[in-house]
Every structure is written in structure tokens, then in C-alpha cells.
Amino acid sequence: CGNSDQGQSVKFAKGTTTLAFKFDGGIIVSVDSRSTMGAYIASGTVKKVIEINPFLLGTMAGGAADCSFWERNLGMQCRMYELRNKKRITVAAASKLLANTMSSYRGYGLSMGTMITGWDETGPQLYYVDDDGTRLHGRYFSVGSGSTYAYGVLDTYYRPDLTVEEAIDLGKRAIYHACHRDAMSGSINNLYHVTKDGWVKIHAIDVNDMHYEFLEEKKNAMSS
């Protein structure tokens, strides 16, 4: 008792898989929907894509409350920017706002690994931002406990010249394989496609259904 546990930080037992990648046809954002605390599955229907505005999306990995609160706060900051400047905020500026917020709260024990993506006057853009205030610009990212498995699929099959159908299939397969190998990822695959006209939600598919779909595909490929 007393001050014996002073200075102890909350140890999160996190688990998720989120990914996003740019290609010639826009951006694909694909996530799972499982919320866990160690071996305990708290929910299978978490919305890990936060719709900041019609042209801007954010993903959640880490502490659900931290991601949800600060990305909604980012939505407010983006709207304030629009009202002040009479134009839509760029993806670079939105990600910088979030990175600045995270930098100001560094050392407070926040747990957040997010991707900010969307379409602005410079075209499709993708940024990674985390609770240290780190901000990276890239072609593709995956965040969460299942990200190593997702990266394996992305590194193997990603090409900038993918068709929209191929890109959707890649986003779907990367999440499926991560959910198959990572116990903390699973449930529903939510997938979004971002174009110059804004984002559109493509599907919400149970990864169990995907398992049998791909199993059948594998059997057919082996028999032919």
C-alpha cells in the first residue's frame, strides 16, 4: 500500500490487425473487429475504422479508448480547419495534427498505433501515427499483433498496378491470414476503398466464412 506501486504504467495486453495500402486505383483499408485483453475476447464487433470525414479515414490499434477518443478529437480539429480556411484539410495536415497531439501527451501512458489515410488535392495519401508522436509516410502499413502475418502477404503480393478487384482481394487475404495465425485477431473483416470521390465501405465478412472459401480454392488448385 502507500506509494509502493507509484510510477507503474498500465500494461495493455493488446491484439488486433489493421492494414492499409496505396495503389493506382486509390487506397484499401482493411481491418479485423476483435477486441481482446490477453486471452479474453471482449467483443467481436468493434469498428476499427474511424470515419473522420467523407474523404478521411483512421484505423485503431492499441488501446480502444485512446484510439477512439483521439481520432474523434482529430475529426473535430479537421472540421475546425475546414470552417476557418473554407477548404478541406489535407491528409498530411490531419496526420500532423494527430502527431502533434500525441507528442504533447508523450509519457502519459497512451496506447495508440493508427493509420490516417484519404484523398486530397495531391492524390491518395497514407500516414502512420503512434502514441510517441512518430509520423511516417508510406505506400503500405500494417499495425497490431497480427501485422507480421499481414506484412508477409502484402510483401509477397503487393503491386502498385493492382486492379481494384485484386486490391480488394489482397486486403481481404492479408487480414484472413493474420486472423488465422494470430489468436488476438479475428471476427469480421471490414474493408474500405478510398477514391477521389471519397471512401466507400466494400464489405464486412466473417473470417470463418473466408476460411472455408479459401480452403475450397486451395483444394481446387491442388486437384487441377
mmCIF file with all atom_site columns, C-alpha atoms in Angstrom:
data_model
loop_
_atom_site.group_PDB
_atom_site.id
_atom_site.type_symbol
_atom_site.label_atom_id
_atom_site.label_alt_id
_atom_site.label_comp_id
_atom_site.label_asym_id
_atom_site.label_entity_id
_atom_site.label_seq_id
_atom_site.pdbx_PDB_ins_code
_atom_site.Cartn_x
_atom_site.Cartn_y
_atom_site.Cartn_z
_atom_site.occupancy
_atom_site.B_iso_or_equiv
_atom_site.pdbx_formal_charge
_atom_site.auth_seq_id
_atom_site.auth_comp_id
_atom_site.auth_asym_id
_atom_site.auth_atom_id
_atom_site.pdbx_PDB_model_num
ATOM 1   C CA . CYS A 1 1   ? 0.000   0.000   0.000   1.00 0.00 ? 1   CYS A CA 1
ATOM 2   C CA . GLY A 1 2   ? 1.084   3.628   0.208   1.00 0.00 ? 2   GLY A CA 1
ATOM 3   C CA . ASN A 1 3   ? 3.309   4.597   -2.711  1.00 0.00 ? 3   ASN A CA 1
ATOM 4   C CA . SER A 1 4   ? 4.668   1.085   -3.357  1.00 0.00 ? 4   SER A CA 1
ATOM 5   C CA . ASP A 1 5   ? 3.230   0.969   -6.895  1.00 0.00 ? 5   ASP A CA 1
ATOM 6   C CA . GLN A 1 6   ? 3.963   4.606   -7.724  1.00 0.00 ? 6   GLN A CA 1
ATOM 7   C CA . GLY A 1 7   ? 5.172   5.077   -11.288 1.00 0.00 ? 7   GLY A CA 1
ATOM 8   C CA . GLN A 1 8   ? 3.639   1.832   -12.535 1.00 0.00 ? 8   GLN A CA 1
ATOM 9   C CA . SER A 1 9   ? 2.284   2.174   -16.044 1.00 0.00 ? 9   SER A CA 1
ATOM 10  C CA . VAL A 1 10  ? -0.797  0.290   -17.231 1.00 0.00 ? 10  VAL A CA 1
ATOM 11  C CA . LYS A 1 11  ? 0.284   -2.814  -19.139 1.00 0.00 ? 11  LYS A CA 1
ATOM 12  C CA . PHE A 1 12  ? -2.048  -3.318  -22.087 1.00 0.00 ? 12  PHE A CA 1
ATOM 13  C CA . ALA A 1 13  ? -2.466  -6.859  -23.421 1.00 0.00 ? 13  ALA A CA 1
ATOM 14  C CA . LYS A 1 14  ? -3.311  -5.766  -26.950 1.00 0.00 ? 14  LYS A CA 1
ATOM 15  C CA . GLY A 1 15  ? -4.373  -7.668  -30.057 1.00 0.00 ? 15  GLY A CA 1
ATOM 16  C CA . THR A 1 16  ? -5.562  -6.553  -33.492 1.00 0.00 ? 16  THR A CA 1
ATOM 17  C CA . THR A 1 17  ? -4.705  -6.477  -37.186 1.00 0.00 ? 17  THR A CA 1
ATOM 18  C CA . THR A 1 18  ? -5.159  -3.372  -39.305 1.00 0.00 ? 18  THR A CA 1
ATOM 19  C CA . LEU A 1 19  ? -3.654  -2.570  -42.698 1.00 0.00 ? 19  LEU A CA 1
ATOM 20  C CA . ALA A 1 20  ? -3.833  -0.004  -45.472 1.00 0.00 ? 20  ALA A CA 1
ATOM 21  C CA . PHE A 1 21  ? -2.095  0.365   -48.821 1.00 0.00 ? 21  PHE A CA 1
ATOM 22  C CA . LYS A 1 22  ? -1.995  2.768   -51.749 1.00 0.00 ? 22  LYS A CA 1
ATOM 23  C CA . PHE A 1 23  ? -2.306  1.551   -55.321 1.00 0.00 ? 23  PHE A CA 1
ATOM 24  C CA . ASP A 1 24  ? -3.129  3.079   -58.711 1.00 0.00 ? 24  ASP A CA 1
ATOM 25  C CA . GLY A 1 25  ? -6.873  2.803   -58.036 1.00 0.00 ? 25  GLY A CA 1
ATOM 26  C CA . GLY A 1 26  ? -6.806  4.575   -54.655 1.00 0.00 ? 26  GLY A CA 1
ATOM 27  C CA . ILE A 1 27  ? -6.356  3.181   -51.138 1.00 0.00 ? 27  ILE A CA 1
ATOM 28  C CA . ILE A 1 28  ? -7.574  -0.014  -49.490 1.00 0.00 ? 28  ILE A CA 1
ATOM 29  C CA . VAL A 1 29  ? -8.140  -0.049  -45.700 1.00 0.00 ? 29  VAL A CA 1
ATOM 30  C CA . SER A 1 30  ? -8.780  -3.495  -44.218 1.00 0.00 ? 30  SER A CA 1
ATOM 31  C CA . VAL A 1 31  ? -9.207  -4.383  -40.525 1.00 0.00 ? 31  VAL A CA 1
ATOM 32  C CA . ASP A 1 32  ? -10.492 -7.111  -38.210 1.00 0.00 ? 32  ASP A CA 1
ATOM 33  C CA . SER A 1 33  ? -13.074 -6.452  -35.469 1.00 0.00 ? 33  SER A CA 1
ATOM 34  C CA . ARG A 1 34  ? -11.905 -8.418  -32.400 1.00 0.00 ? 34  ARG A CA 1
ATOM 35  C CA . SER A 1 35  ? -11.287 -6.681  -29.069 1.00 0.00 ? 35  SER A CA 1
ATOM 36  C CA . THR A 1 36  ? -9.194  -8.626  -26.551 1.00 0.00 ? 36  THR A CA 1
ATOM 37  C CA . MET A 1 37  ? -7.497  -8.286  -23.169 1.00 0.00 ? 37  MET A CA 1
ATOM 38  C CA . GLY A 1 38  ? -4.987  -11.101 -23.190 1.00 0.00 ? 38  GLY A CA 1
ATOM 39  C CA . ALA A 1 39  ? -6.865  -14.380 -23.694 1.00 0.00 ? 39  ALA A CA 1
ATOM 40  C CA . TYR A 1 40  ? -10.248 -12.760 -23.011 1.00 0.00 ? 40  TYR A CA 1
ATOM 41  C CA . ILE A 1 41  ? -12.271 -11.775 -26.108 1.00 0.00 ? 41  ILE A CA 1
ATOM 42  C CA . ALA A 1 42  ? -14.273 -8.725  -25.055 1.00 0.00 ? 42  ALA A CA 1
ATOM 43  C CA . SER A 1 43  ? -16.019 -8.107  -28.374 1.00 0.00 ? 43  SER A CA 1
ATOM 44  C CA . GLY A 1 44  ? -16.168 -9.355  -31.941 1.00 0.00 ? 44  GLY A CA 1
ATOM 45  C CA . THR A 1 45  ? -17.867 -6.311  -33.454 1.00 0.00 ? 45  THR A CA 1
ATOM 46  C CA . VAL A 1 46  ? -15.503 -3.395  -32.830 1.00 0.00 ? 46  VAL A CA 1
ATOM 47  C CA . LYS A 1 47  ? -15.449 -0.749  -35.565 1.00 0.00 ? 47  LYS A CA 1
ATOM 48  C CA . LYS A 1 48  ? -11.702 -0.227  -36.035 1.00 0.00 ? 48  LYS A CA 1
ATOM 49  C CA . VAL A 1 49  ? -12.049 2.170   -38.965 1.00 0.00 ? 49  VAL A CA 1
ATOM 50  C CA . ILE A 1 50  ? -12.988 5.655   -37.788 1.00 0.00 ? 50  ILE A CA 1
ATOM 51  C CA . GLU A 1 51  ? -14.702 7.753   -40.466 1.00 0.00 ? 51  GLU A CA 1
ATOM 52  C CA . ILE A 1 52  ? -13.193 11.187  -39.803 1.00 0.00 ? 52  ILE A CA 1
ATOM 53  C CA . ASN A 1 53  ? -14.906 12.854  -42.775 1.00 0.00 ? 53  ASN A CA 1
ATOM 54  C CA . PRO A 1 54  ? -16.111 11.667  -46.229 1.00 0.00 ? 54  PRO A CA 1
ATOM 55  C CA . PHE A 1 55  ? -12.521 11.748  -47.586 1.00 0.00 ? 55  PHE A CA 1
ATOM 56  C CA . LEU A 1 56  ? -10.509 10.779  -44.485 1.00 0.00 ? 56  LEU A CA 1
ATOM 57  C CA . LEU A 1 57  ? -10.251 7.508   -42.533 1.00 0.00 ? 57  LEU A CA 1
ATOM 58  C CA . GLY A 1 58  ? -8.357  6.489   -39.393 1.00 0.00 ? 58  GLY A CA 1
ATOM 59  C CA . THR A 1 59  ? -7.623  2.994   -38.053 1.00 0.00 ? 59  THR A CA 1
ATOM 60  C CA . MET A 1 60  ? -7.489  1.780   -34.440 1.00 0.00 ? 60  MET A CA 1
ATOM 61  C CA . ALA A 1 61  ? -4.767  -0.386  -32.886 1.00 0.00 ? 61  ALA A CA 1
ATOM 62  C CA . GLY A 1 62  ? -3.706  -0.359  -29.233 1.00 0.00 ? 62  GLY A CA 1
ATOM 63  C CA . GLY A 1 63  ? -5.997  0.913   -26.500 1.00 0.00 ? 63  GLY A CA 1
ATOM 64  C CA . ALA A 1 64  ? -9.546  1.149   -27.900 1.00 0.00 ? 64  ALA A CA 1
ATOM 65  C CA . ALA A 1 65  ? -10.473 4.126   -25.713 1.00 0.00 ? 65  ALA A CA 1
ATOM 66  C CA . ASP A 1 66  ? -7.309  6.070   -26.625 1.00 0.00 ? 66  ASP A CA 1
ATOM 67  C CA . CYS A 1 67  ? -7.714  5.488   -30.367 1.00 0.00 ? 67  CYS A CA 1
ATOM 68  C CA . SER A 1 68  ? -11.436 6.195   -30.383 1.00 0.00 ? 68  SER A CA 1
ATOM 69  C CA . PHE A 1 69  ? -11.178 9.380   -28.312 1.00 0.00 ? 69  PHE A CA 1
ATOM 70  C CA . TRP A 1 70  ? -8.167  10.962  -30.017 1.00 0.00 ? 70  TRP A CA 1
ATOM 71  C CA . GLU A 1 71  ? -9.300  10.164  -33.561 1.00 0.00 ? 71  GLU A CA 1
ATOM 72  C CA . ARG A 1 72  ? -12.716 11.670  -32.822 1.00 0.00 ? 72  ARG A CA 1
ATOM 73  C CA . ASN A 1 73  ? -10.843 14.655  -31.405 1.00 0.00 ? 73  ASN A CA 1
ATOM 74  C CA . LEU A 1 74  ? -8.912  14.764  -34.704 1.00 0.00 ? 74  LEU A CA 1
ATOM 75  C CA . GLY A 1 75  ? -12.261 14.828  -36.537 1.00 0.00 ? 75  GLY A CA 1
ATOM 76  C CA . MET A 1 76  ? -13.194 17.929  -34.551 1.00 0.00 ? 76  MET A CA 1
ATOM 77  C CA . GLN A 1 77  ? -9.847  19.582  -35.346 1.00 0.00 ? 77  GLN A CA 1
ATOM 78  C CA . CYS A 1 78  ? -10.279 18.779  -39.068 1.00 0.00 ? 78  CYS A CA 1
ATOM 79  C CA . ARG A 1 79  ? -13.787 20.302  -39.093 1.00 0.00 ? 79  ARG A CA 1
ATOM 80  C CA . MET A 1 80  ? -12.498 23.419  -37.313 1.00 0.00 ? 80  MET A CA 1
ATOM 81  C CA . TYR A 1 81  ? -9.798  23.714  -40.002 1.00 0.00 ? 81  TYR A CA 1
ATOM 82  C CA . GLU A 1 82  ? -12.467 23.486  -42.747 1.00 0.00 ? 82  GLU A CA 1
ATOM 83  C CA . LEU A 1 83  ? -14.601 26.186  -41.124 1.00 0.00 ? 83  LEU A CA 1
ATOM 84  C CA . ARG A 1 84  ? -11.625 28.528  -40.636 1.00 0.00 ? 84  ARG A CA 1
ATOM 85  C CA . ASN A 1 85  ? -9.986  28.013  -44.050 1.00 0.00 ? 85  ASN A CA 1
ATOM 86  C CA . LYS A 1 86  ? -13.038 27.262  -46.247 1.00 0.00 ? 86  LYS A CA 1
ATOM 87  C CA . LYS A 1 87  ? -11.323 24.180  -47.702 1.00 0.00 ? 87  LYS A CA 1
ATOM 88  C CA . ARG A 1 88  ? -10.826 20.516  -46.845 1.00 0.00 ? 88  ARG A CA 1
ATOM 89  C CA . ILE A 1 89  ? -7.763  19.616  -44.784 1.00 0.00 ? 89  ILE A CA 1
ATOM 90  C CA . THR A 1 90  ? -5.006  17.595  -46.476 1.00 0.00 ? 90  THR A CA 1
ATOM 91  C CA . VAL A 1 91  ? -4.142  14.100  -45.219 1.00 0.00 ? 91  VAL A CA 1
ATOM 92  C CA . ALA A 1 92  ? -0.617  15.323  -44.365 1.00 0.00 ? 92  ALA A CA 1
ATOM 93  C CA . ALA A 1 93  ? -2.001  18.165  -42.222 1.00 0.00 ? 93  ALA A CA 1
ATOM 94  C CA . ALA A 1 94  ? -4.552  15.898  -40.492 1.00 0.00 ? 94  ALA A CA 1
ATOM 95  C CA . SER A 1 95  ? -1.862  13.319  -39.631 1.00 0.00 ? 95  SER A CA 1
ATOM 96  C CA . LYS A 1 96  ? 0.397   16.152  -38.376 1.00 0.00 ? 96  LYS A CA 1
ATOM 97  C CA . LEU A 1 97  ? -2.371  17.423  -36.082 1.00 0.00 ? 97  LEU A CA 1
ATOM 98  C CA . LEU A 1 98  ? -2.691  13.938  -34.556 1.00 0.00 ? 98  LEU A CA 1
ATOM 99  C CA . ALA A 1 99  ? 1.098   13.528  -34.271 1.00 0.00 ? 99  ALA A CA 1
ATOM 100 C CA . ASN A 1 100 ? 1.330   16.917  -32.516 1.00 0.00 ? 100 ASN A CA 1
ATOM 101 C CA . THR A 1 101 ? -1.413  15.893  -30.065 1.00 0.00 ? 101 THR A CA 1
ATOM 102 C CA . MET A 1 102 ? 0.395   12.607  -29.362 1.00 0.00 ? 102 MET A CA 1
ATOM 103 C CA . SER A 1 103 ? 3.716   14.424  -28.847 1.00 0.00 ? 103 SER A CA 1
ATOM 104 C CA . SER A 1 104 ? 2.110   16.686  -26.250 1.00 0.00 ? 104 SER A CA 1
ATOM 105 C CA . TYR A 1 105 ? 0.834   13.605  -24.355 1.00 0.00 ? 105 TYR A CA 1
ATOM 106 C CA . ARG A 1 106 ? 4.046   11.554  -24.665 1.00 0.00 ? 106 ARG A CA 1
ATOM 107 C CA . GLY A 1 107 ? 4.859   9.726   -21.425 1.00 0.00 ? 107 GLY A CA 1
ATOM 108 C CA . TYR A 1 108 ? 1.237   9.745   -20.222 1.00 0.00 ? 108 TYR A CA 1
ATOM 109 C CA . GLY A 1 109 ? 0.771   6.041   -20.987 1.00 0.00 ? 109 GLY A CA 1
ATOM 110 C CA . LEU A 1 110 ? -1.376  6.331   -24.120 1.00 0.00 ? 110 LEU A CA 1
ATOM 111 C CA . SER A 1 111 ? -1.502  3.231   -26.335 1.00 0.00 ? 111 SER A CA 1
ATOM 112 C CA . MET A 1 112 ? -2.155  4.011   -29.984 1.00 0.00 ? 112 MET A CA 1
ATOM 113 C CA . GLY A 1 113 ? -0.917  2.863   -33.386 1.00 0.00 ? 113 GLY A CA 1
ATOM 114 C CA . THR A 1 114 ? -3.009  4.374   -36.149 1.00 0.00 ? 114 THR A CA 1
ATOM 115 C CA . MET A 1 115 ? -3.052  4.986   -39.881 1.00 0.00 ? 115 MET A CA 1
ATOM 116 C CA . ILE A 1 116 ? -4.518  8.215   -41.266 1.00 0.00 ? 116 ILE A CA 1
ATOM 117 C CA . THR A 1 117 ? -5.437  7.899   -44.923 1.00 0.00 ? 117 THR A CA 1
ATOM 118 C CA . GLY A 1 118 ? -7.532  9.660   -47.510 1.00 0.00 ? 118 GLY A CA 1
ATOM 119 C CA . TRP A 1 119 ? -7.654  11.583  -50.773 1.00 0.00 ? 119 TRP A CA 1
ATOM 120 C CA . ASP A 1 120 ? -6.829  15.271  -51.135 1.00 0.00 ? 120 ASP A CA 1
ATOM 121 C CA . GLU A 1 121 ? -5.648  17.610  -53.923 1.00 0.00 ? 121 GLU A CA 1
ATOM 122 C CA . THR A 1 122 ? -2.292  15.782  -54.011 1.00 0.00 ? 122 THR A CA 1
ATOM 123 C CA . GLY A 1 123 ? -3.986  12.413  -54.571 1.00 0.00 ? 123 GLY A CA 1
ATOM 124 C CA . PRO A 1 124 ? -4.138  9.334   -52.295 1.00 0.00 ? 124 PRO A CA 1
ATOM 125 C CA . GLN A 1 125 ? -2.047  9.662   -49.122 1.00 0.00 ? 125 GLN A CA 1
ATOM 126 C CA . LEU A 1 126 ? -1.234  7.301   -46.241 1.00 0.00 ? 126 LEU A CA 1
ATOM 127 C CA . TYR A 1 127 ? 0.424   8.069   -42.894 1.00 0.00 ? 127 TYR A CA 1
ATOM 128 C CA . TYR A 1 128 ? 1.229   6.050   -39.774 1.00 0.00 ? 128 TYR A CA 1
ATOM 129 C CA . VAL A 1 129 ? 0.968   7.871   -36.427 1.00 0.00 ? 129 VAL A CA 1
ATOM 130 C CA . ASP A 1 130 ? 1.567   6.378   -32.967 1.00 0.00 ? 130 ASP A CA 1
ATOM 131 C CA . ASP A 1 131 ? 1.468   7.399   -29.293 1.00 0.00 ? 131 ASP A CA 1
ATOM 132 C CA . ASP A 1 132 ? 5.134   8.555   -29.364 1.00 0.00 ? 132 ASP A CA 1
ATOM 133 C CA . GLY A 1 133 ? 4.242   11.193  -31.928 1.00 0.00 ? 133 GLY A CA 1
ATOM 134 C CA . THR A 1 134 ? 6.008   9.174   -34.656 1.00 0.00 ? 134 THR A CA 1
ATOM 135 C CA . ARG A 1 135 ? 4.618   10.049  -38.111 1.00 0.00 ? 135 ARG A CA 1
ATOM 136 C CA . LEU A 1 136 ? 5.603   8.069   -41.211 1.00 0.00 ? 136 LEU A CA 1
ATOM 137 C CA . HIS A 1 137 ? 4.553   8.460   -44.838 1.00 0.00 ? 137 HIS A CA 1
ATOM 138 C CA . GLY A 1 138 ? 4.429   5.253   -46.895 1.00 0.00 ? 138 GLY A CA 1
ATOM 139 C CA . ARG A 1 139 ? 2.831   3.024   -49.542 1.00 0.00 ? 139 ARG A CA 1
ATOM 140 C CA . TYR A 1 140 ? 1.573   0.390   -47.117 1.00 0.00 ? 140 TYR A CA 1
ATOM 141 C CA . PHE A 1 141 ? 1.423   -0.211  -43.371 1.00 0.00 ? 141 PHE A CA 1
ATOM 142 C CA . SER A 1 142 ? 0.059   -2.867  -41.042 1.00 0.00 ? 142 SER A CA 1
ATOM 143 C CA . VAL A 1 143 ? -0.383  -2.307  -37.306 1.00 0.00 ? 143 VAL A CA 1
ATOM 144 C CA . GLY A 1 144 ? -1.213  -4.706  -34.471 1.00 0.00 ? 144 GLY A CA 1
ATOM 145 C CA . SER A 1 145 ? -0.311  -8.135  -33.085 1.00 0.00 ? 145 SER A CA 1
ATOM 146 C CA . GLY A 1 146 ? -1.194  -9.802  -36.408 1.00 0.00 ? 146 GLY A CA 1
ATOM 147 C CA . SER A 1 147 ? 0.694   -7.255  -38.525 1.00 0.00 ? 147 SER A CA 1
ATOM 148 C CA . THR A 1 148 ? 3.713   -9.523  -39.154 1.00 0.00 ? 148 THR A CA 1
ATOM 149 C CA . TYR A 1 149 ? 1.458   -12.095 -40.841 1.00 0.00 ? 149 TYR A CA 1
ATOM 150 C CA . ALA A 1 150 ? -0.339  -9.378  -42.833 1.00 0.00 ? 150 ALA A CA 1
ATOM 151 C CA . TYR A 1 151 ? 3.023   -7.916  -43.921 1.00 0.00 ? 151 TYR A CA 1
ATOM 152 C CA . GLY A 1 152 ? 4.034   -11.384 -45.191 1.00 0.00 ? 152 GLY A CA 1
ATOM 153 C CA . VAL A 1 153 ? 1.058   -11.382 -47.572 1.00 0.00 ? 153 VAL A CA 1
ATOM 154 C CA . LEU A 1 154 ? 1.472   -7.707  -48.528 1.00 0.00 ? 154 LEU A CA 1
ATOM 155 C CA . ASP A 1 155 ? 5.225   -8.039  -49.169 1.00 0.00 ? 155 ASP A CA 1
ATOM 156 C CA . THR A 1 156 ? 4.571   -11.034 -51.423 1.00 0.00 ? 156 THR A CA 1
ATOM 157 C CA . TYR A 1 157 ? 1.596   -9.852  -53.476 1.00 0.00 ? 157 TYR A CA 1
ATOM 158 C CA . TYR A 1 158 ? 1.545   -6.035  -53.353 1.00 0.00 ? 158 TYR A CA 1
ATOM 159 C CA . ARG A 1 159 ? 1.987   -4.182  -56.655 1.00 0.00 ? 159 ARG A CA 1
ATOM 160 C CA . PRO A 1 160 ? 1.177   -0.509  -57.336 1.00 0.00 ? 160 PRO A CA 1
ATOM 161 C CA . ASP A 1 161 ? -0.666  -1.506  -60.567 1.00 0.00 ? 161 ASP A CA 1
ATOM 162 C CA . LEU A 1 162 ? -3.220  -3.812  -58.912 1.00 0.00 ? 162 LEU A CA 1
ATOM 163 C CA . THR A 1 163 ? -6.755  -3.617  -60.280 1.00 0.00 ? 163 THR A CA 1
ATOM 164 C CA . VAL A 1 164 ? -9.498  -2.647  -57.803 1.00 0.00 ? 164 VAL A CA 1
ATOM 165 C CA . GLU A 1 165 ? -10.681 -6.296  -57.635 1.00 0.00 ? 165 GLU A CA 1
ATOM 166 C CA . GLU A 1 166 ? -7.115  -7.550  -56.990 1.00 0.00 ? 166 GLU A CA 1
ATOM 167 C CA . ALA A 1 167 ? -6.526  -4.881  -54.342 1.00 0.00 ? 167 ALA A CA 1
ATOM 168 C CA . ILE A 1 168 ? -9.765  -5.786  -52.503 1.00 0.00 ? 168 ILE A CA 1
ATOM 169 C CA . ASP A 1 169 ? -8.773  -9.468  -52.658 1.00 0.00 ? 169 ASP A CA 1
ATOM 170 C CA . LEU A 1 170 ? -5.280  -8.664  -51.286 1.00 0.00 ? 170 LEU A CA 1
ATOM 171 C CA . GLY A 1 171 ? -6.715  -6.645  -48.375 1.00 0.00 ? 171 GLY A CA 1
ATOM 172 C CA . LYS A 1 172 ? -9.135  -9.483  -47.618 1.00 0.00 ? 172 LYS A CA 1
ATOM 173 C CA . ARG A 1 173 ? -6.492  -12.249 -47.783 1.00 0.00 ? 173 ARG A CA 1
ATOM 174 C CA . ALA A 1 174 ? -3.936  -10.348 -45.677 1.00 0.00 ? 174 ALA A CA 1
ATOM 175 C CA . ILE A 1 175 ? -6.478  -9.928  -42.855 1.00 0.00 ? 175 ILE A CA 1
ATOM 176 C CA . TYR A 1 176 ? -7.641  -13.546 -43.178 1.00 0.00 ? 176 TYR A CA 1
ATOM 177 C CA . HIS A 1 177 ? -4.104  -14.975 -42.849 1.00 0.00 ? 177 HIS A CA 1
ATOM 178 C CA . ALA A 1 178 ? -3.351  -12.679 -39.888 1.00 0.00 ? 178 ALA A CA 1
ATOM 179 C CA . CYS A 1 179 ? -6.584  -13.765 -38.153 1.00 0.00 ? 179 CYS A CA 1
ATOM 180 C CA . HIS A 1 180 ? -5.803  -17.421 -38.885 1.00 0.00 ? 180 HIS A CA 1
ATOM 181 C CA . ARG A 1 181 ? -2.376  -17.256 -37.191 1.00 0.00 ? 181 ARG A CA 1
ATOM 182 C CA . ASP A 1 182 ? -2.960  -14.596 -34.522 1.00 0.00 ? 182 ASP A CA 1
ATOM 183 C CA . ALA A 1 183 ? -5.381  -15.588 -31.731 1.00 0.00 ? 183 ALA A CA 1
ATOM 184 C CA . MET A 1 184 ? -5.978  -11.939 -30.786 1.00 0.00 ? 184 MET A CA 1
ATOM 185 C CA . SER A 1 185 ? -7.292  -11.041 -34.259 1.00 0.00 ? 185 SER A CA 1
ATOM 186 C CA . GLY A 1 186 ? -10.499 -12.292 -35.847 1.00 0.00 ? 186 GLY A CA 1
ATOM 187 C CA . SER A 1 187 ? -14.279 -11.981 -36.188 1.00 0.00 ? 187 SER A CA 1
ATOM 188 C CA . ILE A 1 188 ? -15.303 -9.649  -39.057 1.00 0.00 ? 188 ILE A CA 1
ATOM 189 C CA . ASN A 1 189 ? -13.153 -8.196  -41.860 1.00 0.00 ? 189 ASN A CA 1
ATOM 190 C CA . ASN A 1 190 ? -14.252 -4.629  -42.615 1.00 0.00 ? 190 ASN A CA 1
ATOM 191 C CA . LEU A 1 191 ? -12.795 -3.293  -45.860 1.00 0.00 ? 191 LEU A CA 1
ATOM 192 C CA . TYR A 1 192 ? -12.924 0.238   -47.311 1.00 0.00 ? 192 TYR A CA 1
ATOM 193 C CA . HIS A 1 193 ? -11.862 1.643   -50.688 1.00 0.00 ? 193 HIS A CA 1
ATOM 194 C CA . VAL A 1 194 ? -10.861 5.327   -50.911 1.00 0.00 ? 194 VAL A CA 1
ATOM 195 C CA . THR A 1 195 ? -11.064 7.130   -54.277 1.00 0.00 ? 195 THR A CA 1
ATOM 196 C CA . LYS A 1 196 ? -11.092 10.765  -55.432 1.00 0.00 ? 196 LYS A CA 1
ATOM 197 C CA . ASP A 1 197 ? -14.840 10.777  -54.686 1.00 0.00 ? 197 ASP A CA 1
ATOM 198 C CA . GLY A 1 198 ? -14.300 9.719   -51.052 1.00 0.00 ? 198 GLY A CA 1
ATOM 199 C CA . TRP A 1 199 ? -14.363 6.423   -49.191 1.00 0.00 ? 199 TRP A CA 1
ATOM 200 C CA . VAL A 1 200 ? -16.834 3.593   -49.676 1.00 0.00 ? 200 VAL A CA 1
ATOM 201 C CA . LYS A 1 201 ? -17.263 0.514   -47.472 1.00 0.00 ? 201 LYS A CA 1
ATOM 202 C CA . ILE A 1 202 ? -16.851 -2.584  -49.659 1.00 0.00 ? 202 ILE A CA 1
ATOM 203 C CA . HIS A 1 203 ? -17.705 -5.429  -47.304 1.00 0.00 ? 203 HIS A CA 1
ATOM 204 C CA . ALA A 1 204 ? -17.956 -6.846  -43.784 1.00 0.00 ? 204 ALA A CA 1
ATOM 205 C CA . ILE A 1 205 ? -17.189 -10.585 -43.990 1.00 0.00 ? 205 ILE A CA 1
ATOM 206 C CA . ASP A 1 206 ? -16.789 -13.149 -41.192 1.00 0.00 ? 206 ASP A CA 1
ATOM 207 C CA . VAL A 1 207 ? -13.235 -14.564 -41.352 1.00 0.00 ? 207 VAL A CA 1
ATOM 208 C CA . ASN A 1 208 ? -14.677 -18.052 -40.674 1.00 0.00 ? 208 ASN A CA 1
ATOM 209 C CA . ASP A 1 209 ? -16.557 -17.818 -43.988 1.00 0.00 ? 209 ASP A CA 1
ATOM 210 C CA . MET A 1 210 ? -13.329 -16.715 -45.668 1.00 0.00 ? 210 MET A CA 1
ATOM 211 C CA . HIS A 1 211 ? -11.542 -19.747 -44.223 1.00 0.00 ? 211 HIS A CA 1
ATOM 212 C CA . TYR A 1 212 ? -13.841 -22.188 -45.996 1.00 0.00 ? 212 TYR A CA 1
ATOM 213 C CA . GLU A 1 213 ? -13.854 -20.099 -49.166 1.00 0.00 ? 213 GLU A CA 1
ATOM 214 C CA . PHE A 1 214 ? -10.038 -20.161 -49.379 1.00 0.00 ? 214 PHE A CA 1
ATOM 215 C CA . LEU A 1 215 ? -9.899  -23.828 -48.322 1.00 0.00 ? 215 LEU A CA 1
ATOM 216 C CA . GLU A 1 216 ? -12.144 -24.739 -51.251 1.00 0.00 ? 216 GLU A CA 1
ATOM 217 C CA . GLU A 1 217 ? -9.981  -22.605 -53.539 1.00 0.00 ? 217 GLU A CA 1
ATOM 218 C CA . LYS A 1 218 ? -6.844  -24.391 -52.297 1.00 0.00 ? 218 LYS A CA 1
ATOM 219 C CA . LYS A 1 219 ? -8.396  -27.848 -52.856 1.00 0.00 ? 219 LYS A CA 1
ATOM 220 C CA . ASN A 1 220 ? -9.405  -26.913 -56.398 1.00 0.00 ? 220 ASN A CA 1
ATOM 221 C CA . ALA A 1 221 ? -5.922  -25.554 -57.153 1.00 0.00 ? 221 ALA A CA 1
ATOM 222 C CA . MET A 1 222 ? -4.258  -28.757 -55.855 1.00 0.00 ? 222 MET A CA 1
ATOM 223 C CA . SER A 1 223 ? -6.585  -31.062 -57.782 1.00 0.00 ? 223 SER A CA 1
ATOM 224 C CA . SER A 1 224 ? -6.122  -29.219 -61.096 1.00 0.00 ? 224 SER A CA 1
#
